[in-house]
mmCIF file of C-alpha atoms in Angstrom:
data_model
loop_
_atom_site.group_PDB
_atom_site.id
_atom_site.type_symbol
_atom_site.label_atom_id
_atom_site.label_comp_id
_atom_site.label_asym_id
_atom_site.label_seq_id
_atom_site.Cartn_x
_atom_site.Cartn_y
_atom_site.Cartn_z
ATOM 1 C CA MET L 384 122.791 143.107 98.948
ATOM 2 C CA SER L 385 124.182 146.347 97.632
ATOM 3 C CA SER L 386 126.658 145.935 94.806
ATOM 4 C CA SER L 387 127.070 147.519 91.404
ATOM 5 C CA THR L 388 127.889 144.139 89.901
ATOM 6 C CA CYS L 389 125.073 142.133 91.514
ATOM 7 C CA ILE L 390 122.701 141.084 88.712
ATOM 8 C CA ASP L 391 120.992 138.137 90.451
ATOM 9 C CA HIS L 392 118.212 138.610 93.008
ATOM 10 C CA PHE L 393 116.041 136.630 95.425
ATOM 11 C CA PHE L 394 112.330 137.390 95.718
ATOM 12 C CA THR L 395 110.174 135.934 98.496
ATOM 13 C CA ASN L 396 106.811 136.549 100.137
ATOM 14 C CA SER L 397 107.905 134.720 103.307
ATOM 15 C CA VAL L 398 110.726 136.772 104.741
ATOM 16 C CA ASP L 399 110.336 135.089 108.141
ATOM 17 C CA ILE L 400 111.645 131.751 106.835
ATOM 18 C CA CYS L 401 114.623 133.225 104.947
ATOM 19 C CA SER L 402 117.865 134.568 106.367
ATOM 20 C CA LYS L 403 121.537 135.148 105.683
ATOM 21 C CA VAL L 404 121.698 136.227 102.030
ATOM 22 C CA VAL L 405 125.293 136.013 100.813
ATOM 23 C CA SER L 406 127.313 136.547 97.643
ATOM 24 C CA VAL L 407 129.969 133.852 97.284
ATOM 25 C CA PRO L 408 132.891 134.173 94.832
ATOM 26 C CA VAL L 409 133.600 130.959 92.920
ATOM 27 C CA GLY L 410 136.626 130.133 90.844
ATOM 28 C CA PHE L 411 134.871 128.498 87.895
ATOM 29 C CA SER L 412 132.889 131.637 86.929
ATOM 30 C CA ASP L 413 133.399 135.400 86.646
ATOM 31 C CA HIS L 414 130.125 135.931 88.526
ATOM 32 C CA ASN L 415 129.482 135.287 92.177
ATOM 33 C CA ILE L 416 126.898 132.800 93.388
ATOM 34 C CA ILE L 417 124.186 134.275 95.588
ATOM 35 C CA ALA L 418 122.673 132.058 98.247
ATOM 36 C CA VAL L 419 119.993 132.302 100.901
ATOM 37 C CA ALA L 420 119.479 130.197 104.016
ATOM 38 C CA ARG L 421 115.917 128.897 104.261
ATOM 39 C CA LYS L 422 114.537 127.564 107.511
ATOM 40 C CA THR L 423 113.255 124.026 107.061
ATOM 41 C CA LYS L 424 112.619 120.902 109.079
ATOM 42 C CA VAL L 425 114.193 118.596 106.518
ATOM 43 C CA SER L 426 117.155 116.926 108.160
ATOM 44 C CA LYS L 427 120.551 116.923 106.546
ATOM 45 C CA ALA L 428 121.436 113.687 104.818
ATOM 46 C CA GLY L 429 123.843 111.737 106.976
ATOM 47 C CA SER L 430 126.263 108.955 106.205
ATOM 48 C CA LYS L 431 124.884 105.565 105.268
ATOM 49 C CA LEU L 432 125.094 102.932 108.008
ATOM 50 C CA ILE L 433 125.370 99.251 107.133
ATOM 51 C CA TYR L 434 125.821 96.022 109.085
ATOM 52 C CA LYS L 435 128.526 93.808 107.649
ATOM 53 C CA ARG L 436 130.598 90.806 108.656
ATOM 54 C CA ILE L 437 134.275 91.589 109.164
ATOM 55 C CA TYR L 438 136.681 89.085 107.577
ATOM 56 C CA LYS L 439 139.863 91.000 108.341
ATOM 57 C CA LYS L 440 141.015 88.721 111.167
ATOM 58 C CA ILE L 441 139.298 85.485 110.160
ATOM 59 C CA CYS L 442 141.376 82.308 110.125
ATOM 60 C CA GLU L 443 139.728 79.998 107.612
ATOM 61 C CA ASN L 444 141.319 76.855 109.044
ATOM 62 C CA ALA L 445 140.122 77.699 112.564
ATOM 63 C CA PHE L 446 136.631 78.423 111.226
ATOM 64 C CA VAL L 447 136.443 75.068 109.421
ATOM 65 C CA GLU L 448 137.816 73.293 112.496
ATOM 66 C CA ASP L 449 135.103 74.795 114.726
ATOM 67 C CA MET L 450 132.466 73.827 112.158
ATOM 68 C CA ASN L 451 133.727 70.243 112.319
ATOM 69 C CA LYS L 452 133.273 70.193 116.087
ATOM 70 C CA ILE L 453 129.527 70.940 115.857
ATOM 71 C CA GLN L 454 127.195 67.955 116.303
ATOM 72 C CA TRP L 455 125.319 68.275 113.000
ATOM 73 C CA ASN L 456 123.590 64.920 113.608
ATOM 74 C CA THR L 457 121.217 66.730 115.967
ATOM 75 C CA VAL L 458 119.884 68.558 112.905
ATOM 76 C CA VAL L 459 119.648 65.405 110.769
ATOM 77 C CA LYS L 460 117.617 63.606 113.463
ATOM 78 C CA LEU L 461 114.848 66.228 113.368
ATOM 79 C CA THR L 462 111.872 65.475 111.116
ATOM 80 C CA HIS L 463 110.193 68.883 111.325
ATOM 81 C CA THR L 464 111.352 71.349 108.666
ATOM 82 C CA GLU L 465 111.027 74.551 110.695
ATOM 83 C CA ALA L 466 112.733 73.048 113.755
ATOM 84 C CA ALA L 467 115.606 71.588 111.715
ATOM 85 C CA LEU L 468 116.285 74.872 109.913
ATOM 86 C CA GLN L 469 116.061 76.891 113.114
ATOM 87 C CA LEU L 470 118.571 74.628 114.874
ATOM 88 C CA PHE L 471 120.936 74.688 111.888
ATOM 89 C CA MET L 472 120.903 78.493 111.736
ATOM 90 C CA GLN L 473 121.483 78.737 115.474
ATOM 91 C CA LEU L 474 124.524 76.441 115.355
ATOM 92 C CA PHE L 475 125.939 77.886 112.146
ATOM 93 C CA LEU L 476 125.524 81.588 112.976
ATOM 94 C CA SER L 477 126.991 81.232 116.466
ATOM 95 C CA THR L 478 130.255 80.023 114.909
ATOM 96 C CA CYS L 479 130.091 82.686 112.181
ATOM 97 C CA ASP L 480 129.674 85.435 114.785
ATOM 98 C CA LYS L 481 132.758 84.154 116.592
ATOM 99 C CA HIS L 482 135.085 84.213 113.560
ATOM 100 C CA ALA L 483 133.456 86.945 111.429
ATOM 101 C CA PRO L 484 131.522 89.247 113.772
ATOM 102 C CA ILE L 485 128.910 91.691 112.496
ATOM 103 C CA ARG L 486 129.863 95.355 112.817
ATOM 104 C CA LYS L 487 128.047 98.592 112.112
ATOM 105 C CA LEU L 488 129.976 100.558 109.482
ATOM 106 C CA THR L 489 129.660 104.072 108.119
ATOM 107 C CA VAL L 490 129.831 104.245 104.330
ATOM 108 C CA ARG L 491 131.171 107.470 102.885
ATOM 109 C CA THR L 492 131.242 108.003 99.158
ATOM 110 C CA THR L 493 133.935 110.091 97.467
ATOM 111 C CA LYS L 494 132.138 112.566 95.216
ATOM 112 C CA ALA L 495 135.162 113.105 92.946
ATOM 113 C CA PRO L 496 137.779 110.376 93.430
ATOM 114 C CA TRP L 497 139.961 111.850 90.678
ATOM 115 C CA LEU L 498 140.350 115.089 92.670
ATOM 116 C CA ASP L 499 143.979 114.746 93.792
ATOM 117 C CA LEU L 500 146.340 117.121 95.609
ATOM 118 C CA GLU L 501 147.602 118.728 92.384
ATOM 119 C CA LEU L 502 144.096 119.619 91.209
ATOM 120 C CA ARG L 503 143.056 120.854 94.658
ATOM 121 C CA SER L 504 146.095 123.134 94.831
ATOM 122 C CA CYS L 505 145.274 124.635 91.428
ATOM 123 C CA MET L 506 141.663 125.203 92.502
ATOM 124 C CA THR L 507 142.783 126.978 95.662
ATOM 125 C CA GLU L 508 145.194 129.172 93.690
ATOM 126 C CA ARG L 509 142.433 129.943 91.165
ATOM 127 C CA ASP L 510 140.060 131.094 93.911
ATOM 128 C CA GLN L 511 142.762 133.287 95.452
ATOM 129 C CA LEU L 512 143.482 134.920 92.084
ATOM 130 C CA LYS L 513 139.808 135.720 91.641
ATOM 131 C CA LYS L 514 139.582 137.378 95.050
ATOM 132 C CA ALA L 515 142.676 139.443 94.241
ATOM 133 C CA ALA L 516 141.200 140.454 90.867
ATOM 134 C CA ILE L 517 137.928 141.560 92.486
ATOM 135 C CA ILE L 518 139.780 143.711 95.023
ATOM 136 C CA SER L 519 142.273 145.276 92.598
ATOM 137 C CA GLY L 520 140.078 145.473 89.506
ATOM 138 C CA SER L 521 143.243 145.097 87.439
ATOM 139 C CA SER L 522 142.833 143.628 83.955
ATOM 140 C CA ALA L 523 146.124 141.788 84.422
ATOM 141 C CA ASP L 524 144.809 140.095 87.569
ATOM 142 C CA TRP L 525 141.587 139.152 85.786
ATOM 143 C CA GLN L 526 143.580 137.735 82.890
ATOM 144 C CA ALA L 527 145.725 135.661 85.264
ATOM 145 C CA TYR L 528 142.600 134.329 86.994
ATOM 146 C CA ARG L 529 140.838 133.408 83.739
ATOM 147 C CA SER L 530 143.940 131.682 82.423
ATOM 148 C CA LEU L 531 144.225 129.510 85.542
ATOM 149 C CA ARG L 532 140.464 128.894 85.566
ATOM 150 C CA ASN L 533 140.609 127.460 82.044
ATOM 151 C CA LYS L 534 143.643 125.383 83.024
ATOM 152 C CA VAL L 535 141.763 123.936 86.031
ATOM 153 C CA THR L 536 138.736 123.105 83.861
ATOM 154 C CA LYS L 537 140.883 121.203 81.359
ATOM 155 C CA MET L 538 142.841 119.478 84.126
ATOM 156 C CA ASN L 539 139.632 118.363 85.850
ATOM 157 C CA LYS L 540 138.254 116.851 82.634
ATOM 158 C CA LEU L 541 141.561 115.130 81.891
ATOM 159 C CA LYS L 542 141.924 113.615 85.377
ATOM 160 C CA LYS L 543 138.302 112.458 85.333
ATOM 161 C CA LYS L 544 138.870 110.817 81.957
ATOM 162 C CA GLN L 545 142.089 109.138 83.139
ATOM 163 C CA TYR L 546 140.411 107.907 86.332
ATOM 164 C CA TYR L 547 137.561 106.150 84.518
ATOM 165 C CA GLN L 548 139.853 104.835 81.771
ATOM 166 C CA SER L 549 142.104 103.142 84.327
ATOM 167 C CA LYS L 550 139.093 101.871 86.270
ATOM 168 C CA ILE L 551 137.507 100.335 83.156
ATOM 169 C CA GLU L 552 140.873 98.815 82.200
ATOM 170 C CA GLU L 553 141.108 97.121 85.621
ATOM 171 C CA ILE L 554 137.649 95.517 85.427
ATOM 172 C CA LYS L 555 137.787 94.132 81.897
ATOM 173 C CA GLY L 556 136.019 90.783 81.826
ATOM 174 C CA ASP L 557 133.727 91.642 84.748
ATOM 175 C CA SER L 558 130.560 92.831 83.003
ATOM 176 C CA LYS L 559 128.680 93.502 86.241
ATOM 177 C CA THR L 560 131.309 95.880 87.634
ATOM 178 C CA LEU L 561 131.797 97.408 84.183
ATOM 179 C CA TRP L 562 128.130 98.373 83.876
ATOM 180 C CA ARG L 563 128.139 99.734 87.426
ATOM 181 C CA THR L 564 131.074 101.972 86.481
ATOM 182 C CA LEU L 565 129.447 103.100 83.219
ATOM 183 C CA ASN L 566 126.237 103.968 85.070
ATOM 184 C CA GLU L 567 128.342 105.983 87.505
ATOM 185 C CA VAL L 568 129.896 107.907 84.602
ATOM 186 C CA MET L 569 126.448 108.616 83.118
ATOM 187 C CA GLY L 570 124.957 109.557 86.500
ATOM 188 C CA LYS L 571 122.486 106.671 86.513
ATOM 189 C CA ASP L 572 123.793 105.295 89.812
ATOM 190 C CA LYS L 573 121.886 108.042 91.638
ATOM 191 C CA MET L 574 118.670 106.176 90.854
ATOM 192 C CA ASN L 575 119.778 103.362 93.181
ATOM 193 C CA ARG L 576 120.327 105.562 96.210
ATOM 194 C CA THR L 577 117.648 105.782 98.858
ATOM 195 C CA PRO L 578 116.945 109.448 99.783
ATOM 196 C CA SER L 579 117.291 110.496 103.414
ATOM 197 C CA PHE L 580 113.726 111.837 103.647
ATOM 198 C CA ILE L 581 110.319 111.429 102.011
ATOM 199 C CA GLU L 582 107.310 113.672 101.513
ATOM 200 C CA SER L 583 103.991 112.574 102.977
ATOM 201 C CA GLY L 584 100.812 114.480 103.785
ATOM 202 C CA GLY L 585 102.365 117.851 103.014
ATOM 203 C CA GLY L 586 105.285 117.234 105.385
ATOM 204 C CA PHE L 587 108.572 115.395 105.567
ATOM 205 C CA ILE L 588 109.475 112.100 107.224
ATOM 206 C CA THR L 589 113.141 112.052 108.211
ATOM 207 C CA LYS L 590 113.636 109.398 110.909
ATOM 208 C CA PRO L 591 114.809 106.021 109.513
ATOM 209 C CA GLN L 592 112.305 104.071 111.645
ATOM 210 C CA ASP L 593 109.390 106.244 110.476
ATOM 211 C CA ILE L 594 110.509 105.952 106.841
ATOM 212 C CA ALA L 595 110.696 102.153 107.154
ATOM 213 C CA ASN L 596 107.199 101.989 108.691
ATOM 214 C CA TYR L 597 105.814 104.283 105.978
ATOM 215 C CA PHE L 598 107.064 102.111 103.118
ATOM 216 C CA ASN L 599 106.213 98.886 104.927
ATOM 217 C CA ASN L 600 102.600 100.016 105.358
ATOM 218 C CA TYR L 601 102.435 101.270 101.774
ATOM 219 C CA PHE L 602 103.705 98.049 100.183
ATOM 220 C CA ILE L 603 101.442 95.893 102.386
ATOM 221 C CA GLY L 604 98.469 98.074 101.446
ATOM 222 C CA LYS L 605 99.409 97.842 97.770
ATOM 223 C CA VAL L 606 99.385 94.031 97.898
ATOM 224 C CA ASP L 607 96.027 94.052 99.710
ATOM 225 C CA THR L 608 94.604 96.348 97.020
ATOM 226 C CA ILE L 609 95.780 94.025 94.245
ATOM 227 C CA ARG L 610 94.277 91.008 96.003
ATOM 228 C CA ASN L 611 90.938 92.746 96.521
ATOM 229 C CA GLN L 612 90.771 93.692 92.836
ATOM 230 C CA MET L 613 91.476 90.150 91.623
ATOM 231 C CA LEU L 614 88.504 88.294 90.201
ATOM 232 C CA PRO L 615 87.688 84.840 91.612
ATOM 233 C CA VAL L 616 89.241 81.980 89.643
ATOM 234 C CA ASN L 617 87.162 79.024 88.486
ATOM 235 C CA GLY L 618 89.424 76.155 89.530
ATOM 236 C CA LYS L 619 87.364 73.462 87.835
ATOM 237 C CA LEU L 620 87.364 75.328 84.526
ATOM 238 C CA SER L 621 91.141 75.816 84.671
ATOM 239 C CA GLU L 622 91.690 72.139 85.454
ATOM 240 C CA SER L 623 89.420 71.133 82.577
ATOM 241 C CA LEU L 624 91.248 73.370 80.081
ATOM 242 C CA ILE L 625 94.634 72.042 81.215
ATOM 243 C CA LYS L 626 93.508 68.441 80.724
ATOM 244 C CA GLN L 627 91.961 69.146 77.310
ATOM 245 C CA HIS L 628 94.751 71.209 75.780
ATOM 246 C CA ILE L 629 98.030 71.040 77.706
ATOM 247 C CA MET L 630 97.959 67.530 79.196
ATOM 248 C CA TYR L 631 95.959 65.927 76.385
ATOM 249 C CA ASP L 632 97.236 62.416 75.646
ATOM 250 C CA LYS L 633 99.966 62.759 78.317
ATOM 251 C CA LYS L 634 100.336 60.247 81.154
ATOM 252 C CA CYS L 635 103.164 61.947 83.047
ATOM 253 C CA GLU L 636 102.981 63.072 86.670
ATOM 254 C CA PHE L 637 105.322 65.372 88.549
ATOM 255 C CA ASP L 638 107.022 64.585 91.852
ATOM 256 C CA PHE L 639 109.938 66.354 93.480
ATOM 257 C CA THR L 640 113.165 64.358 93.602
ATOM 258 C CA ASN L 641 115.408 64.336 96.662
ATOM 259 C CA ILE L 642 118.896 65.754 96.256
ATOM 260 C CA ASN L 643 122.083 64.149 97.581
ATOM 261 C CA THR L 644 124.995 65.513 99.595
ATOM 262 C CA GLU L 645 127.258 65.908 96.545
ATOM 263 C CA GLU L 646 124.668 68.060 94.759
ATOM 264 C CA MET L 647 124.215 70.163 97.883
ATOM 265 C CA GLU L 648 127.952 70.761 98.184
ATOM 266 C CA LYS L 649 128.187 71.856 94.540
ATOM 267 C CA LEU L 650 125.335 74.316 95.075
ATOM 268 C CA LEU L 651 127.054 75.813 98.112
ATOM 269 C CA LEU L 652 130.341 76.182 96.248
ATOM 270 C CA SER L 653 128.529 77.944 93.383
ATOM 271 C CA LEU L 654 127.285 80.764 95.635
ATOM 272 C CA GLN L 655 128.514 84.243 94.708
ATOM 273 C CA CYS L 656 130.291 85.957 97.592
ATOM 274 C CA ASP L 657 129.630 89.500 96.337
ATOM 275 C CA LYS L 658 125.844 89.158 96.495
ATOM 276 C CA PRO L 659 124.044 91.134 99.249
ATOM 277 C CA CYS L 660 122.916 88.952 102.144
ATOM 278 C CA GLY L 661 119.493 88.720 103.752
ATOM 279 C CA TYR L 662 118.279 89.829 107.156
ATOM 280 C CA GLU L 663 120.308 87.093 108.897
ATOM 281 C CA ASN L 664 123.595 88.523 107.501
ATOM 282 C CA LEU L 665 124.671 85.148 106.120
ATOM 283 C CA ASP L 666 126.647 85.541 102.900
ATOM 284 C CA GLY L 667 128.049 83.034 100.440
ATOM 285 C CA LYS L 668 131.654 83.187 101.682
ATOM 286 C CA LEU L 669 130.998 81.370 104.976
ATOM 287 C CA LEU L 670 128.787 78.783 103.280
ATOM 288 C CA GLN L 671 131.500 78.140 100.695
ATOM 289 C CA LEU L 672 134.200 77.681 103.340
ATOM 290 C CA SER L 673 132.097 75.111 105.204
ATOM 291 C CA ALA L 674 130.377 73.538 102.174
ATOM 292 C CA ARG L 675 131.805 70.048 102.729
ATOM 293 C CA ILE L 676 130.753 70.081 106.406
ATOM 294 C CA VAL L 677 127.260 71.584 106.246
ATOM 295 C CA ALA L 678 126.207 69.850 103.007
ATOM 296 C CA LYS L 679 124.726 66.884 104.919
ATOM 297 C CA PRO L 680 122.457 68.802 107.368
ATOM 298 C CA LEU L 681 121.378 71.225 104.643
ATOM 299 C CA CYS L 682 120.633 68.335 102.279
ATOM 300 C CA HIS L 683 118.399 66.868 105.003
ATOM 301 C CA ILE L 684 116.558 70.189 105.456
ATOM 302 C CA PHE L 685 116.067 70.711 101.725
ATOM 303 C CA ASN L 686 114.707 67.181 101.266
ATOM 304 C CA LEU L 687 112.277 67.742 104.148
ATOM 305 C CA CYS L 688 110.988 70.800 102.292
ATOM 306 C CA LEU L 689 110.560 68.842 99.052
ATOM 307 C CA ASN L 690 108.891 65.832 100.685
ATOM 308 C CA GLU L 691 106.551 67.783 102.965
ATOM 309 C CA GLY L 692 105.819 70.561 100.469
ATOM 310 C CA VAL L 693 106.815 73.152 103.065
ATOM 311 C CA TYR L 694 108.663 76.419 102.522
ATOM 312 C CA PRO L 695 110.065 77.609 105.894
ATOM 313 C CA GLN L 696 108.818 80.903 107.284
ATOM 314 C CA MET L 697 112.421 81.961 107.892
ATOM 315 C CA TRP L 698 113.018 81.981 104.136
ATOM 316 C CA LYS L 699 109.972 84.157 103.460
ATOM 317 C CA ILE L 700 111.427 87.144 105.322
ATOM 318 C CA ALA L 701 113.195 89.666 103.096
ATOM 319 C CA LYS L 702 115.052 92.924 103.461
ATOM 320 C CA VAL L 703 113.098 95.401 101.335
ATOM 321 C CA THR L 704 114.779 98.539 100.035
ATOM 322 C CA PRO L 705 112.569 101.165 98.330
ATOM 323 C CA LEU L 706 114.215 102.865 95.363
ATOM 324 C CA PRO L 707 112.841 105.822 93.369
ATOM 325 C CA LYS L 708 111.450 105.034 89.923
ATOM 326 C CA ASN L 709 112.247 108.516 88.654
ATOM 327 C CA SER L 710 114.833 110.828 90.210
ATOM 328 C CA LYS L 711 112.853 113.871 89.026
ATOM 329 C CA GLU L 712 109.770 112.953 91.081
ATOM 330 C CA SER L 713 109.249 113.355 94.813
ATOM 331 C CA PHE L 714 110.238 110.212 96.703
ATOM 332 C CA THR L 715 106.950 108.698 97.905
ATOM 333 C CA GLY L 716 105.346 105.264 98.050
ATOM 334 C CA PRO L 717 103.682 105.428 94.595
ATOM 335 C CA SER L 718 106.898 106.678 92.968
ATOM 336 C CA SER L 719 109.091 103.905 94.430
ATOM 337 C CA ARG L 720 109.785 100.264 93.663
ATOM 338 C CA PRO L 721 110.639 97.617 96.270
ATOM 339 C CA ILE L 722 113.848 95.600 95.956
ATOM 340 C CA SER L 723 113.683 92.425 98.084
ATOM 341 C CA ILE L 724 116.755 90.528 99.289
ATOM 342 C CA PHE L 725 116.003 87.016 100.560
ATOM 343 C CA PRO L 726 118.283 84.675 102.553
ATOM 344 C CA ALA L 727 121.013 82.915 100.560
ATOM 345 C CA LEU L 728 119.684 79.432 101.399
ATOM 346 C CA SER L 729 116.221 80.335 100.115
ATOM 347 C CA LYS L 730 117.709 81.193 96.719
ATOM 348 C CA LEU L 731 119.337 77.748 96.583
ATOM 349 C CA MET L 732 115.977 76.144 97.343
ATOM 350 C CA GLU L 733 114.306 78.164 94.598
ATOM 351 C CA GLY L 734 116.993 77.045 92.151
ATOM 352 C CA ILE L 735 116.444 73.357 92.978
ATOM 353 C CA VAL L 736 112.670 73.615 92.568
ATOM 354 C CA PHE L 737 112.980 75.590 89.337
ATOM 355 C CA LYS L 738 115.443 73.119 87.810
ATOM 356 C CA GLN L 739 113.247 70.096 88.549
ATOM 357 C CA ILE L 740 110.056 71.737 87.254
ATOM 358 C CA GLN L 741 111.827 73.033 84.153
ATOM 359 C CA HIS L 742 113.211 69.552 83.431
ATOM 360 C CA TYR L 743 109.747 67.997 83.830
ATOM 361 C CA PHE L 744 108.135 70.459 81.402
ATOM 362 C CA SER L 745 110.955 70.078 78.890
ATOM 363 C CA GLU L 746 111.151 66.260 78.971
ATOM 364 C CA ASN L 747 107.389 65.873 78.530
ATOM 365 C CA SER L 748 106.992 68.640 75.903
ATOM 366 C CA ILE L 749 104.465 70.532 78.012
ATOM 367 C CA ASN L 750 105.705 74.020 77.122
ATOM 368 C CA SER L 751 103.976 75.841 74.287
ATOM 369 C CA GLU L 752 105.983 76.442 71.129
ATOM 370 C CA PHE L 753 105.165 80.148 71.540
ATOM 371 C CA GLN L 754 106.566 80.287 75.076
ATOM 372 C CA HIS L 755 109.987 81.855 75.498
ATOM 373 C CA ALA L 756 110.223 82.240 79.280
ATOM 374 C CA TYR L 757 111.666 79.513 81.541
ATOM 375 C CA LYS L 758 112.947 77.458 78.592
ATOM 376 C CA VAL L 759 116.570 76.541 77.941
ATOM 377 C CA GLY L 760 117.908 78.472 74.951
ATOM 378 C CA TYR L 761 114.990 80.925 74.885
ATOM 379 C CA SER L 762 114.789 84.506 76.104
ATOM 380 C CA THR L 763 113.275 87.918 75.425
ATOM 381 C CA CYS L 764 115.509 88.171 72.354
ATOM 382 C CA THR L 765 114.068 85.002 70.789
ATOM 383 C CA ALA L 766 110.526 86.193 71.586
ATOM 384 C CA LEU L 767 111.086 89.535 69.854
ATOM 385 C CA THR L 768 112.784 87.807 66.918
ATOM 386 C CA GLN L 769 109.809 85.489 66.413
ATOM 387 C CA LEU L 770 107.327 88.375 66.657
ATOM 388 C CA THR L 771 109.298 90.519 64.211
ATOM 389 C CA ASP L 772 109.548 87.662 61.696
ATOM 390 C CA ASP L 773 105.800 87.003 61.913
ATOM 391 C CA TRP L 774 105.001 90.689 61.428
ATOM 392 C CA LEU L 775 107.301 90.978 58.404
ATOM 393 C CA LYS L 776 105.746 87.880 56.806
ATOM 394 C CA GLN L 777 102.249 89.340 57.159
ATOM 395 C CA ILE L 778 103.368 92.742 55.868
ATOM 396 C CA ASP L 779 104.940 91.054 52.821
ATOM 397 C CA ARG L 780 101.537 89.462 52.181
ATOM 398 C CA LYS L 781 99.979 92.973 52.148
ATOM 399 C CA LEU L 782 98.165 92.327 55.427
ATOM 400 C CA MET L 783 97.840 94.586 58.456
ATOM 401 C CA VAL L 784 99.432 93.670 61.771
ATOM 402 C CA GLY L 785 97.738 94.381 65.099
ATOM 403 C CA THR L 786 99.470 94.071 68.462
ATOM 404 C CA VAL L 787 97.991 93.834 71.949
ATOM 405 C CA LEU L 788 100.420 94.944 74.664
ATOM 406 C CA LEU L 789 99.885 94.397 78.380
ATOM 407 C CA HIS L 790 101.354 96.842 80.881
ATOM 408 C CA MET L 791 102.077 95.093 84.181
ATOM 409 C CA MET L 792 101.583 98.094 86.425
ATOM 410 C CA PHE L 793 101.857 96.354 89.792
ATOM 411 C CA CYS L 794 105.101 94.420 89.515
ATOM 412 C CA MET L 795 106.273 93.644 93.039
#
């Protein structure tokens, strides 16, 4: 580049991988931006593809009517958990695919949704004024450009502020959406985006299938490593300690209790429709619409699980999405965390089991007074409050307080 006003430079010891050095005028600065094209094998990030059920043309009455026509008694007659669940899913999903088919969609995000036609026009005019000022060198042209540049900067800030103010006003009362919007304002939403490539072995992996296999192998290997490092547990010693301290002078025994059709229907109606669905693409909306109809076969399947002590293999399969722990680090296996999404029905089963176990521990006073997890009315806040009170009491007595903290490094 040969220019009397060029004060920025590129230096490289690999000229063969660099080309096309340019000086680009930009409207938001008096100086040009210099850029260089570097040859690389890293693919350009494309649009995100998702598979989603389309409810645009669904007729809810027709869907419920077709669900009524299905012979659900064939599911109730089965006494094998896996077979009953497999048949239910086959019958249910075939009707779902008919009324709400799955389609592959391209998701495009608007980088600046507040950027309207008025602001775009001002930006274009600003850039044109700068080009004219560079060519003419006139102080009047430069003054006109700088005046419009400052106007565009203020307008951009104002429109951005108005956009988020109106958005926050619309979602008052919805804390989940509110926090998502606030994280977007603060730039924290970028942490939840999966990059389009990863670094491995000094190179880049760009194909979606290869990226999936890389993380799948890494997470499986991580679990194997944790298992191999675990010390053997003395089962007899644990049982003895439980009898001596936890179950001392207690005659209670735990057994799972079967649920009824009414309870099953209430659980189905309580499903949240905006939750992401599992690998089978079954969301809460379709289960809610058919809750009264499918409550009986699902109740039968859930009771089979409780009575046989079986958790179906179909419910153990999850969609795993790796997310970066730190946006400043390279996206690799060690610097990522897995987010697992299980089938909607499996979450209902977990809720039933948790509720019954929690009730058993609470009714028989098995929980420790120092336990704050999995107890009604207790949480992390109550745990920290109790710790802080104990520390302050000891400090008031002129004693020293020591704390042992455990860092759970392998949380998966």
